[in-house]
Amino acid sequence: MSSDVEQDRPTPASGTDATERESRAVAEAARESDWSRPSFAKGLYLGHFDLDLVHPHPRATPEDQARGEEFLVRLREVCEGIDGAQIERDALIPDDVLARLADIGAFGMKIPREYGGLGLTMSAYGQALMLVGSAHPSLGALLSAHQSIGVPEPVKLVGTPEQKQAFLPRCAAGAISAFLLTEPDVGSDPARMGSTATPTEDGTAYLLDGVKLWTTNGVVAELLVVMARVPEHDGNGDHQQKGGITAFVVEGKAEGITVERRNSFMGLKGIENGLTRFHQVRVPAENRLGKEGDGLKIALTTLNAGRLSIPAMCAAAGKWALKISREWSAERVQWGRPVGEHGAVAGKIAFIAATTYGLESVLELSAQLADAGSKDIRIEAALAKLWASEMAWQIADELVQVRGGRGYETAESLRARGERAVPAEQMMRDLRINRIFEGSTEIMHLLIAREAVDAHLKAAGALADKDASLEAKARAAAGASGFYAKWLPQLVVGKGAAPTSYAEFGALATHLRFVERSSRKLARQTFYGMSRWQAKMEYRQAFLGRVVDIGAELFAIAAACSRAEMLRTDDEARGRSAYQLADVFCQQSRLRVERLFTDLWSNSDDADTRLAKGVLAGDYTWLEEGVLDQSEGTGPWIAPWSPGASESESVWRAVR
Ligand SMILES: Cc1cc2nc3c(=O)[nH]c(=O)nc-3n(C[C@H](O)[C@H](O)[C@H](O)COP(=O)(O)OP(=O)(O)OC[C@H]3O[C@@H](n4cnc5c(N)ncnc54)[C@H](O)[C@@H]3O)c2cc1C
């Protein structure tokens, strides 16, 4: 059971150069605090379930839809000619595949037509990523690193007209780009950033120094978006600039850049992911994106919709898992019946089918909302990334289980034995990274929780600030009581309590009523957490993680229902089928929500915290005895790097 064990972080280990406070300050400064457009998902955390914001389901205009479909036909032709098994075997995407993708404009899907791109909607882009990712997920990663986070998106969002002219047509024509934030010592915590961009005396350029790790596309990229810290300075030719983490567009072949390694991974075997060193790389001042110090904000804004690539890849994985589990489970007979007819396997098939429907619904709704442009979709996209990466991983696990020993066997080995080469284990390997990159699950929980509790933080003011004086806290308490006196009564009753609400949704109405009731309950529980822990709430990561996950499920239920109703209005038969899928999805999701609500207050969090502290202090090392550590002697945890020119030969690979 939960008690009030101190969950404050330990003080940072000696040698770190950014304190926890600084890390938080950097994250807070990068946060967009403006909420001028309505946000459906934010409302869910505040007890305001406003279905009108997502229903009727937004749709593409007929012209946009036609353009998207026409491109998907061409993309399908290219994809059907791609040998995914060969990419897996050679751990390389052949140059001719990249050339064919460039020829049909795949590198400019999201670039406006006036700059030579296709100007596709987010929704069509998602469908394209699903298709290309099903040829090989490395292709999806390449295209998405290029245009969801690489040069085109930030240039489109914050670039000057000159920057747009200079870079967008090149990117649309096939100049591959990459996004470079991570460093050996900078993963989830950009406050530690070591790369520097030093303004030249005359202010016409910056000199870039540093090492960037895990640069997807870095080995083949012609253009890079690089994040580096500009030291504080008084201003120069470019005046008024203040320093801080800043974004730059950099030519991949600029003098002083060395791609020192091509990294290899558990999955995504074809990605061209590098370790890139910068030594006194001269970057013209006109290549700076936005102002000095705006780099992280730009990265986050880019990710607002950019994060939807991962849900697209996850939905694609779900669709394929569904097809394989259906075909296999109907044919494989054990104990006198097809395995799919055994209850335990049937449950997995139902999970895969219902969750795939949920994944596509979340993707489709988020993408259509992004395209419509009238709503703020920051939280929806973040929830979609978080939820989809977790659920797709479970789908992969269930698919491997349904396939039995063949699920664990590689496609090559199956083929060599004369069986259908089904890469189920590959799907697991390829999906695993989605829970880590573009914001790990833990960091997504923190980011979304920050927004979920924002209203409380604003209301609580100094109460939620652990450094505030007692006097300030007393003043804040009075202010907070006023806010809660108005807000809490609104959470007592709502449409979800009336048995006839949302009747137009027929059998799904009950699920929407559940969402409405749960949204109010979620807001109340968050308030209880806030009153109980006040300034220490931010350290209650397990509690906050569950709050966020409940919101994600509620969003998914709403998306599933809204989409089913849209499909029903388009096509009665398809709609009936969608209603069935949505109904089972909602039932499964509701069970997860109920479990999460229970776990909010009945959990082993405090015991876990104590145990983890003990583990870190070495109290239980006896438990590790009796096995070998194969990693011993292979070097430090984090490779030390020093500024200076590289001694390695660049492994940069020119393509096309
Ligand atoms: C295949 C691949 C491709 C990549 N592509 C790119 C790319 O193109 N560009 C780029 O810039 N980066 C890229 N990355 C880097 C990726 O974004 C990072 O791996 C990710 O941000 C996590 O950072 P880290 O690995 O250093 O983990 P760390 O930050 O060291 O975190 C370790 C663990 O601690 C958790 N954690 C950290 N801080 C907190 C906290 N405050 N609270 C709770 N938990 C916490 C993390 O979630 C994680 O579980 C790529 C990585 C891989 C493996």
XYZ file of C-alpha atoms and ligand atoms in Angstrom:
709
model
C 0.000 0.000 0.000
C 1.086 3.527 -0.660
C 2.403 5.557 2.261
C 4.390 8.736 2.246
C 7.937 7.537 1.857
C 10.259 10.293 0.751
C 10.653 9.905 -3.009
C 12.986 12.855 -3.447
C 15.768 12.201 -5.872
C 19.217 11.549 -4.417
C 21.600 14.445 -4.899
C 23.340 14.210 -8.278
C 26.470 12.083 -8.367
C 29.636 14.096 -8.235
C 31.037 14.973 -11.616
C 27.736 15.814 -13.266
C 27.737 19.304 -14.653
C 23.982 19.970 -14.639
C 22.007 19.725 -11.435
C 18.502 18.368 -11.409
C 17.249 21.913 -10.919
C 19.093 23.082 -14.049
C 17.772 20.148 -16.065
C 14.238 20.975 -15.042
C 14.775 24.650 -15.810
C 16.002 23.795 -19.316
C 12.995 21.520 -19.922
C 10.619 24.156 -18.567
C 12.120 26.896 -20.747
C 11.660 24.715 -23.839
C 8.036 24.025 -22.981
C 5.400 25.803 -25.031
C 3.124 27.390 -22.456
C 0.625 28.930 -24.862
C -2.704 27.072 -25.115
C -4.673 29.410 -27.327
C -6.325 26.584 -29.289
C -8.574 23.996 -27.632
C -7.021 20.698 -26.647
C -9.238 17.643 -26.349
C -6.674 15.567 -24.463
C -5.751 18.315 -22.014
C -9.436 18.538 -21.145
C -9.490 14.830 -20.319
C -7.043 15.438 -17.471
C -9.130 18.321 -16.137
C -12.428 16.485 -16.078
C -13.720 18.183 -19.240
C -14.661 15.527 -21.757
C -15.594 17.630 -24.766
C -16.546 15.063 -27.407
C -17.434 17.816 -29.861
C -13.731 18.500 -30.291
C -13.203 15.087 -31.924
C -16.642 14.194 -33.198
C -17.770 14.208 -35.938
C -14.369 12.787 -36.841
C -12.320 15.354 -38.786
C -11.705 14.443 -42.433
C -9.397 15.435 -45.251
C -10.783 17.587 -48.056
C -11.615 15.558 -51.202
C -8.635 17.149 -53.037
C -6.193 16.301 -50.241
C -7.586 12.815 -50.053
C -7.249 12.300 -53.814
C -3.665 13.589 -53.805
C -2.788 11.272 -50.928
C -4.362 8.251 -52.582
C -2.669 8.937 -55.885
C 0.717 9.044 -54.151
C -0.014 5.887 -52.173
C -0.592 4.003 -55.429
C 2.855 5.034 -56.692
C 4.447 4.302 -53.346
C 2.875 0.843 -53.249
C 4.414 0.062 -56.641
C 7.858 1.022 -55.355
C 7.370 -0.841 -52.077
C 6.267 -4.016 -53.820
C 9.638 -4.028 -55.555
C 11.586 -3.797 -52.284
C 13.114 -6.936 -50.826
C 12.746 -6.411 -47.063
C 14.542 -9.682 -46.345
C 17.537 -8.457 -48.295
C 17.651 -5.216 -46.289
C 17.552 -7.307 -43.135
C 20.275 -9.656 -44.361
C 22.614 -6.967 -45.715
C 21.757 -4.435 -42.990
C 21.626 -1.884 -45.774
C 19.016 -0.076 -47.819
C 20.162 -0.378 -51.448
C 20.887 2.909 -53.223
C 18.424 2.109 -56.000
C 15.591 1.861 -53.442
C 16.454 5.341 -52.179
C 16.608 6.589 -55.755
C 13.186 5.144 -56.593
C 11.693 6.670 -53.453
C 13.240 10.024 -54.337
C 11.872 9.782 -57.889
C 8.287 9.552 -56.695
C 8.795 12.413 -54.232
C 8.851 10.365 -51.014
C 11.465 12.676 -49.492
C 9.139 15.617 -49.880
C 5.847 14.139 -48.700
C 5.359 16.843 -46.082
C 7.132 19.650 -47.914
C 4.757 22.244 -49.416
C 4.280 22.034 -53.181
C 5.615 25.549 -53.703
C 8.999 24.181 -52.589
C 8.900 21.109 -54.792
C 7.308 18.766 -52.262
C 4.063 16.827 -52.426
C 2.335 18.806 -49.676
C 0.572 15.730 -48.336
C -1.582 15.859 -45.248
C -0.377 14.361 -41.985
C -2.939 11.641 -42.432
C -1.653 10.657 -45.900
C 1.912 10.867 -44.603
C 0.981 8.435 -41.824
C -0.520 6.017 -44.344
C 2.611 6.281 -46.469
C 4.829 5.512 -43.484
C 2.661 2.501 -42.674
C 3.106 1.209 -46.207
C 6.818 1.859 -46.506
C 7.432 0.579 -42.973
C 5.809 -2.696 -43.925
C 8.406 -3.140 -46.696
C 11.090 -2.717 -44.032
C 10.823 -0.575 -40.877
C 14.288 0.880 -41.543
C 12.759 2.655 -44.527
C 10.062 4.137 -42.322
C 12.759 5.254 -39.866
C 14.797 6.820 -42.666
C 11.897 8.755 -44.160
C 10.554 9.808 -40.810
C 13.945 10.901 -39.405
C 14.314 12.925 -42.615
C 10.958 14.684 -42.630
C 9.417 14.375 -39.179
C 12.462 15.620 -37.275
C 15.132 16.297 -39.924
C 15.669 19.538 -41.830
C 12.304 20.025 -43.643
C 10.018 20.269 -40.618
C 11.886 22.855 -38.495
C 12.725 24.873 -41.613
C 9.057 24.824 -42.594
C 8.028 25.868 -39.080
C 10.544 28.554 -38.164
C 12.785 29.044 -41.205
C 13.192 32.394 -42.928
C 11.959 32.677 -46.551
C 15.615 32.387 -47.650
C 16.143 29.236 -45.595
C 12.992 27.710 -47.035
C 14.186 28.454 -50.573
C 17.654 27.125 -49.843
C 16.783 23.847 -48.150
C 13.238 22.667 -48.829
C 13.581 22.035 -52.602
C 16.815 20.120 -51.966
C 15.168 17.965 -49.305
C 12.140 17.350 -51.524
C 14.398 16.197 -54.342
C 16.037 13.573 -52.159
C 18.788 15.254 -50.144
C 18.503 13.105 -47.007
C 18.564 14.955 -43.693
C 19.102 14.058 -40.041
C 18.408 15.489 -36.589
C 21.329 15.635 -34.145
C 20.541 16.261 -30.503
C 21.805 13.238 -28.566
C 25.409 13.096 -27.356
C 27.298 10.446 -25.409
C 26.414 12.312 -22.224
C 23.137 13.845 -23.364
C 20.181 11.535 -23.737
C 16.999 12.533 -22.014
C 18.661 15.550 -20.436
C 19.686 18.293 -22.874
C 20.858 20.504 -20.003
C 24.123 18.572 -20.159
C 24.746 19.444 -23.780
C 28.457 19.638 -24.547
C 28.468 20.576 -28.237
C 29.223 24.232 -28.718
C 28.616 26.773 -31.445
C 30.946 29.686 -30.879
C 30.147 32.902 -32.742
C 33.022 34.191 -34.837
C 34.432 37.619 -34.043
C 32.674 39.244 -36.992
C 29.365 37.558 -36.220
C 28.969 36.065 -39.683
C 29.277 32.450 -38.584
C 29.523 29.944 -35.735
C 32.198 27.328 -35.157
C 30.686 23.982 -34.213
C 32.505 21.539 -31.945
C 31.251 18.358 -30.359
C 30.189 14.766 -30.811
C 26.667 13.612 -31.651
C 25.582 10.051 -30.999
C 22.979 7.825 -32.691
C 22.372 10.162 -35.581
C 19.720 8.394 -37.656
C 20.556 9.040 -41.347
C 23.807 10.660 -40.180
C 25.847 8.271 -42.329
C 24.114 9.317 -45.549
C 22.704 12.750 -44.781
C 23.446 15.710 -47.008
C 21.891 18.125 -44.525
C 21.786 18.074 -40.742
C 19.841 19.905 -38.035
C 22.348 20.220 -35.203
C 21.649 21.338 -31.644
C 24.582 23.043 -29.947
C 25.089 25.408 -27.075
C 26.080 28.961 -27.958
C 28.109 30.323 -25.041
C 26.661 33.405 -23.383
C 28.034 36.464 -25.135
C 27.474 40.202 -25.362
C 26.416 40.161 -28.959
C 28.415 40.760 -32.095
C 27.605 41.385 -35.742
C 24.391 39.496 -35.186
C 23.656 41.685 -32.091
C 21.130 41.039 -29.308
C 21.707 37.275 -29.219
C 21.832 35.650 -25.809
C 23.402 32.239 -26.272
C 21.888 28.925 -25.181
C 20.947 25.735 -26.985
C 20.455 26.634 -30.624
C 19.459 24.827 -33.823
C 21.508 25.040 -37.029
C 21.194 23.624 -40.510
C 24.601 22.213 -41.415
C 25.905 20.757 -44.668
C 26.717 17.086 -44.091
C 29.956 17.351 -46.036
C 31.179 20.569 -44.422
C 34.841 20.620 -43.557
C 35.483 19.371 -40.028
C 32.656 16.799 -39.936
C 33.587 13.153 -39.546
C 31.099 10.302 -39.345
C 33.212 8.103 -37.128
C 31.021 5.012 -36.985
C 27.931 3.390 -38.339
C 26.158 1.951 -35.292
C 24.265 -1.315 -35.360
C 21.276 -2.277 -33.261
C 18.940 -5.012 -32.088
C 16.546 -4.079 -34.883
C 16.123 -1.523 -37.663
C 19.063 -3.228 -39.333
C 19.023 -0.957 -42.374
C 19.258 2.403 -40.624
C 22.247 4.554 -41.362
C 22.879 5.651 -37.820
C 26.190 7.269 -37.009
C 28.492 8.880 -34.512
C 29.227 12.303 -35.901
C 32.090 14.534 -34.812
C 32.277 18.279 -35.405
C 35.595 20.063 -35.234
C 35.594 23.798 -35.847
C 32.870 23.408 -38.457
C 32.035 26.803 -39.877
C 28.283 27.341 -40.062
C 27.093 30.618 -41.624
C 24.954 32.690 -39.248
C 22.149 32.584 -41.819
C 21.871 28.832 -41.189
C 20.747 29.384 -37.601
C 17.114 28.388 -37.123
C 15.223 30.878 -35.008
C 17.035 32.753 -32.283
C 19.911 31.659 -30.118
C 18.528 29.704 -27.186
C 15.433 28.582 -29.087
C 16.856 25.217 -30.168
C 14.985 22.964 -27.764
C 11.730 24.811 -28.239
C 12.118 24.325 -31.983
C 12.858 20.630 -31.457
C 9.750 20.240 -29.318
C 7.549 22.175 -31.741
C 8.869 19.990 -34.550
C 7.894 16.949 -32.562
C 4.341 18.199 -31.909
C 3.119 16.491 -35.041
C 6.422 14.762 -35.854
C 5.760 12.303 -33.071
C 2.971 10.764 -35.138
C 5.450 8.805 -37.274
C 5.953 6.278 -34.521
C 2.225 5.566 -34.079
C 2.097 5.043 -37.859
C 4.856 2.438 -37.697
C 3.125 0.821 -34.722
C -0.239 0.653 -36.494
C 1.507 -0.928 -39.487
C 3.038 -3.559 -37.218
C -0.385 -4.268 -35.718
C -1.960 -4.765 -39.155
C 0.709 -7.234 -40.202
C 0.557 -9.087 -36.862
C -3.202 -9.404 -37.303
C -2.853 -10.903 -40.786
C -0.197 -13.400 -39.696
C -1.980 -14.427 -36.506
C -5.241 -14.906 -38.438
C -3.732 -17.016 -41.204
C -1.488 -19.064 -38.950
C -3.973 -19.683 -36.144
C -6.623 -20.917 -38.553
C -4.241 -23.412 -40.154
C -2.044 -24.702 -37.356
C -3.824 -27.630 -35.693
C -2.843 -28.851 -32.229
C -4.905 -30.898 -29.794
C -7.543 -31.516 -32.418
C -8.326 -27.910 -33.412
C -6.814 -24.891 -35.053
C -4.790 -23.149 -32.320
C -6.895 -20.006 -32.796
C -9.877 -21.897 -31.401
C -8.160 -22.579 -28.091
C -9.350 -19.939 -25.645
C -5.874 -18.798 -24.615
C -4.832 -18.134 -28.200
C -8.219 -16.656 -29.117
C -7.683 -14.056 -26.370
C -4.402 -13.025 -27.963
C -5.954 -12.777 -31.422
C -8.745 -10.623 -30.011
C -6.164 -8.412 -28.307
C -4.178 -8.012 -31.527
C -7.302 -7.228 -33.588
C -8.860 -4.821 -31.098
C -5.580 -3.047 -30.344
C -4.754 -2.679 -34.030
C -8.114 -1.026 -34.502
C -7.306 1.230 -31.512
C -3.849 2.055 -32.869
C -5.187 3.094 -36.249
C -7.967 5.094 -34.624
C -5.537 7.028 -32.428
C -3.243 7.688 -35.386
C -6.063 8.692 -37.699
C -7.735 11.015 -35.215
C -4.480 12.693 -34.165
C -3.382 13.125 -37.778
C -6.747 14.480 -38.932
C -6.815 16.893 -36.000
C -3.305 18.030 -36.950
C -4.411 18.556 -40.548
C -7.546 20.467 -39.579
C -5.301 22.839 -37.637
C -7.954 24.334 -35.394
C -7.104 22.261 -32.295
C -3.941 21.971 -30.294
C -2.710 18.404 -30.757
C 0.448 18.506 -28.633
C -0.928 16.166 -26.000
C -2.740 13.916 -28.466
C 0.463 13.358 -30.478
C 2.493 12.760 -27.329
C -0.115 10.327 -26.002
C -0.246 8.607 -29.378
C 3.537 8.106 -29.368
C 3.598 6.864 -25.797
C 0.574 4.585 -26.011
C 1.216 3.209 -29.494
C 4.816 2.251 -28.755
C 3.754 0.388 -25.606
C 0.755 -1.373 -27.161
C 2.559 -2.384 -30.349
C 5.260 -3.980 -28.231
C 2.595 -6.086 -26.511
C 1.173 -7.033 -29.899
C 4.594 -8.224 -31.043
C 4.965 -10.289 -27.892
C 1.572 -11.912 -28.424
C 2.288 -12.604 -32.081
C 5.524 -14.390 -31.180
C 3.580 -16.426 -28.612
C 0.819 -17.330 -31.065
C 3.461 -18.530 -33.532
C 5.060 -20.703 -30.819
C 8.639 -21.819 -31.570
C 8.305 -20.413 -35.072
C 7.754 -17.008 -33.549
C 11.226 -17.170 -32.052
C 12.871 -18.512 -35.202
C 14.279 -16.098 -37.759
C 12.664 -15.736 -41.171
C 15.921 -16.871 -42.806
C 15.933 -20.060 -40.775
C 12.265 -20.727 -41.532
C 12.929 -20.184 -45.223
C 15.924 -22.533 -45.120
C 13.655 -25.247 -43.669
C 11.187 -24.679 -46.490
C 8.570 -22.875 -44.401
C 6.938 -19.519 -44.921
C 9.518 -16.922 -43.848
C 7.549 -14.950 -41.251
C 9.772 -12.382 -39.477
C 7.856 -12.247 -36.170
C 11.008 -12.032 -34.048
C 12.233 -9.250 -36.324
C 9.044 -7.312 -35.689
C 9.801 -7.432 -31.972
C 13.357 -6.257 -32.508
C 12.265 -3.472 -34.819
C 9.512 -2.206 -32.524
C 11.503 -2.119 -29.313
C 13.247 1.184 -30.039
C 9.924 3.023 -30.305
C 9.668 2.998 -26.516
C 13.060 4.707 -26.288
C 13.611 7.258 -29.031
C 11.773 10.514 -29.796
C 11.089 10.717 -26.049
C 11.330 7.538 -23.984
C 8.207 6.274 -22.262
C 9.498 7.650 -18.965
C 10.194 11.084 -20.438
C 6.845 11.139 -22.269
C 5.190 10.426 -18.931
C 6.965 13.430 -17.431
C 6.197 15.747 -20.358
C 2.523 14.838 -20.483
C 2.163 14.835 -16.691
C 3.572 18.363 -16.657
C 0.673 19.454 -18.868
C -1.852 17.292 -17.025
C -1.075 18.941 -13.696
C -0.473 22.390 -15.139
C -3.805 23.774 -13.948
C -2.998 22.541 -10.446
C 0.509 23.985 -10.536
C -0.895 27.331 -11.621
C -3.568 27.232 -8.929
C -1.211 26.013 -6.237
C 1.551 28.476 -7.148
C 4.066 28.583 -4.300
C 2.425 25.559 -2.674
C 3.914 23.468 -5.445
C 7.326 25.115 -5.139
C 9.482 23.319 -2.644
C 11.728 26.360 -2.183
C 8.945 28.859 -1.460
C 8.807 30.499 1.979
C 6.128 29.535 4.483
C 4.590 32.958 4.035
C 4.370 32.535 0.273
C 2.873 29.091 0.760
C 0.209 30.486 3.083
C -0.738 33.133 0.514
C -0.813 30.509 -2.220
C -3.030 28.232 -0.127
C -5.661 30.967 0.047
C -5.537 31.488 -3.733
C -5.701 27.749 -4.417
C -8.744 27.305 -2.200
C -10.589 29.835 -4.361
C -9.704 27.933 -7.548
C -10.642 24.540 -6.139
C -13.857 25.850 -4.588
C -15.042 26.640 -8.113
C -13.494 23.709 -9.955
C -14.152 20.711 -7.715
C -17.976 20.948 -7.745
C -17.830 20.704 -11.556
C -16.313 17.270 -11.192
C -19.175 15.769 -9.254
C -21.747 15.315 -12.000
C -21.612 15.083 -15.759
C -23.136 13.523 -18.865
C -21.515 10.185 -18.137
C -23.884 9.664 -15.231
C -27.012 9.866 -17.424
C -27.848 6.483 -19.007
C -29.084 8.057 -22.251
C -26.075 10.237 -23.031
C -24.259 9.787 -26.345
C -27.184 7.666 -27.568
C -26.254 8.326 -31.218
C -23.325 5.944 -30.669
C -25.615 2.987 -30.026
C -23.690 0.140 -28.406
C -20.635 2.356 -27.979
C -22.446 5.014 -25.950
C -21.707 3.185 -22.720
C -17.979 3.513 -23.399
C -18.215 7.240 -23.989
C -20.132 7.615 -20.740
C -17.297 5.720 -19.085
C -14.779 8.167 -20.569
C -16.770 11.133 -19.285
C -17.025 9.704 -15.760
C -13.402 8.590 -15.766
C -12.191 11.971 -16.929
C -13.820 13.612 -13.903
C -12.510 10.889 -11.648
C -9.015 11.336 -13.080
C -9.126 15.064 -12.369
C -10.273 14.407 -8.798
C -7.570 11.812 -8.193
C -4.929 14.148 -9.583
C -6.188 16.812 -7.199
C -5.947 14.383 -4.243
C -2.389 13.566 -5.272
C -1.598 17.252 -5.532
C -3.047 18.052 -2.109
C -1.243 15.133 -0.560
C 2.210 15.648 -2.016
C 2.177 19.305 -3.126
C 5.713 20.261 -4.176
C 6.803 16.630 -3.968
C 4.234 15.541 -6.536
C 6.829 15.898 -9.307
C 8.838 13.072 -7.740
C 5.838 10.737 -7.704
C 6.715 9.389 -11.119
C 4.797 6.131 -10.759
C 1.640 7.984 -9.725
C 2.000 10.524 -12.514
C 2.770 7.786 -15.036
C -0.519 6.074 -14.193
C -2.405 9.374 -14.439
C -0.942 9.884 -17.911
C -1.690 6.296 -18.959
C -5.322 6.614 -17.893
C -5.626 9.719 -20.079
C -4.043 7.823 -22.977
C -6.597 5.022 -22.710
C -9.483 7.500 -22.473
C -8.209 9.246 -25.571
C -7.948 5.906 -27.376
C -11.522 4.959 -26.422
C -12.831 8.287 -27.691
C -10.833 7.884 -30.921
C -12.097 4.320 -31.415
C -15.742 5.383 -31.002
C -15.503 8.509 -33.119
C -13.855 6.544 -35.954
C -16.400 3.711 -35.782
C -19.199 6.224 -36.165
C -17.433 7.900 -39.096
C -16.969 4.525 -40.806
C -20.626 3.681 -40.182
C -21.812 6.837 -41.884
C -19.616 6.023 -44.901
C -20.445 2.357 -45.274
C -23.012 0.468 -43.197
C -21.306 -2.948 -43.448
C -17.805 -1.627 -42.686
C -19.328 0.446 -39.879
C -20.943 -2.606 -38.265
C -17.619 -4.374 -38.310
C -15.841 -1.295 -36.934
C -18.428 -1.042 -34.161
C -17.616 -4.623 -33.126
C -13.892 -3.948 -33.104
C -14.392 -0.675 -31.235
C -16.644 -2.323 -28.676
C -14.101 -5.011 -27.785
C -11.269 -2.501 -27.861
C -13.170 -0.277 -25.408
C -13.917 -3.205 -23.110
C -10.232 -4.134 -23.000
C -9.139 -0.550 -22.556
C -11.643 0.031 -19.729
C -10.171 -2.895 -17.820
C -6.734 -1.314 -18.138
C -8.157 2.013 -16.911
C -9.805 0.384 -13.898
C -6.582 -1.378 -13.003
C -4.649 1.875 -13.289
C -7.150 3.702 -11.060
C -6.781 0.976 -8.429
C -3.009 1.088 -8.686
C -2.973 4.850 -8.099
C -3.472 4.268 -4.396
C -2.790 0.588 -3.933
C 0.696 -0.188 -5.099
C 4.216 -1.073 -4.019
C 5.699 2.287 -5.085
C 7.212 3.150 -1.721
C 8.591 -0.325 -1.191
C 9.978 -0.215 -4.737
C 11.662 3.119 -4.082
C 13.256 1.801 -0.895
C 14.394 -1.355 -2.626
C 15.862 0.505 -5.597
C 17.799 2.788 -3.221
C 19.136 -0.307 -1.482
C 20.097 -1.879 -4.804
C 21.957 1.273 -5.867
C 23.708 1.366 -2.485
C 24.917 -2.197 -3.098
C 22.880 -3.800 -0.282
C 21.884 -6.841 -2.332
C 24.951 -7.613 -4.402
C 24.954 -11.147 -2.953
C 21.935 -11.764 -5.150
C 24.079 -11.228 -8.244
C 26.478 -14.026 -7.325
C 26.711 -17.245 -9.341
C 26.736 -15.824 -12.893
C 29.282 -14.259 -15.209
C 29.137 -10.680 -16.432
C 29.921 -10.948 -20.116
C 30.186 -7.191 -20.449
C 33.089 -6.909 -18.019
C 36.279 -5.399 -19.292
C 34.718 -3.963 -22.430
C 35.219 -0.349 -21.448
C 33.542 2.491 -19.551
C 29.766 2.968 -19.515
C 30.080 6.108 -21.571
C 32.947 6.503 -23.991
C 34.897 9.601 -23.066
C 35.244 12.027 -25.926
C 37.523 14.943 -26.320
C 37.179 17.989 -28.496
C 39.377 18.057 -31.547
C 39.678 16.712 -35.050
C 38.812 13.090 -35.670
C 41.531 10.570 -36.203
C 39.162 8.190 -37.987
C 38.328 8.087 -41.635
C 34.743 9.226 -42.230
C 32.297 6.386 -43.001
C 29.914 8.850 -44.656
C 28.263 7.134 -47.604
C 27.236 9.118 -50.652
C 23.958 7.840 -52.049
C 22.330 8.169 -55.478
C 18.312 3.496 -33.029
C 18.386 4.846 -32.421
C 18.134 5.958 -33.198
C 18.227 7.239 -32.645
N 18.079 8.336 -33.445
C 18.362 9.557 -32.952
C 18.414 10.698 -33.809
O 18.186 10.608 -35.017
N 18.754 11.905 -33.272
C 19.019 12.036 -31.948
O 19.303 13.156 -31.525
N 18.945 10.995 -31.099
C 18.645 9.749 -31.574
N 18.618 8.656 -30.742
C 18.794 8.856 -29.320
C 17.520 8.631 -28.521
O 16.640 9.686 -28.739
C 17.942 8.444 -27.048
O 18.416 7.119 -26.951
C 16.828 8.717 -26.091
O 16.559 10.080 -26.059
C 17.172 8.272 -24.672
O 18.396 8.782 -24.272
P 19.516 7.798 -23.698
O 19.557 6.605 -24.550
O 20.759 8.543 -23.509
O 18.935 7.342 -22.294
P 19.175 8.061 -20.889
O 18.769 9.487 -20.975
O 20.539 7.742 -20.411
O 18.105 7.321 -19.999
C 18.297 6.000 -19.472
C 16.967 5.560 -18.866
O 16.582 6.478 -17.821
C 15.302 7.034 -18.080
N 15.307 8.428 -17.628
C 16.179 9.405 -17.957
N 15.848 10.547 -17.339
C 14.731 10.293 -16.589
C 13.917 11.057 -15.725
N 14.133 12.362 -15.493
N 12.867 10.454 -15.131
C 12.579 9.134 -15.369
N 13.327 8.369 -16.176
C 14.394 8.930 -16.786
C 15.129 6.908 -19.587
O 13.761 6.878 -19.980
C 15.805 5.566 -19.853
O 14.919 4.532 -19.535
C 18.526 7.383 -31.273
C 18.745 6.243 -30.489
C 18.709 4.995 -31.050
C 19.025 3.817 -30.187
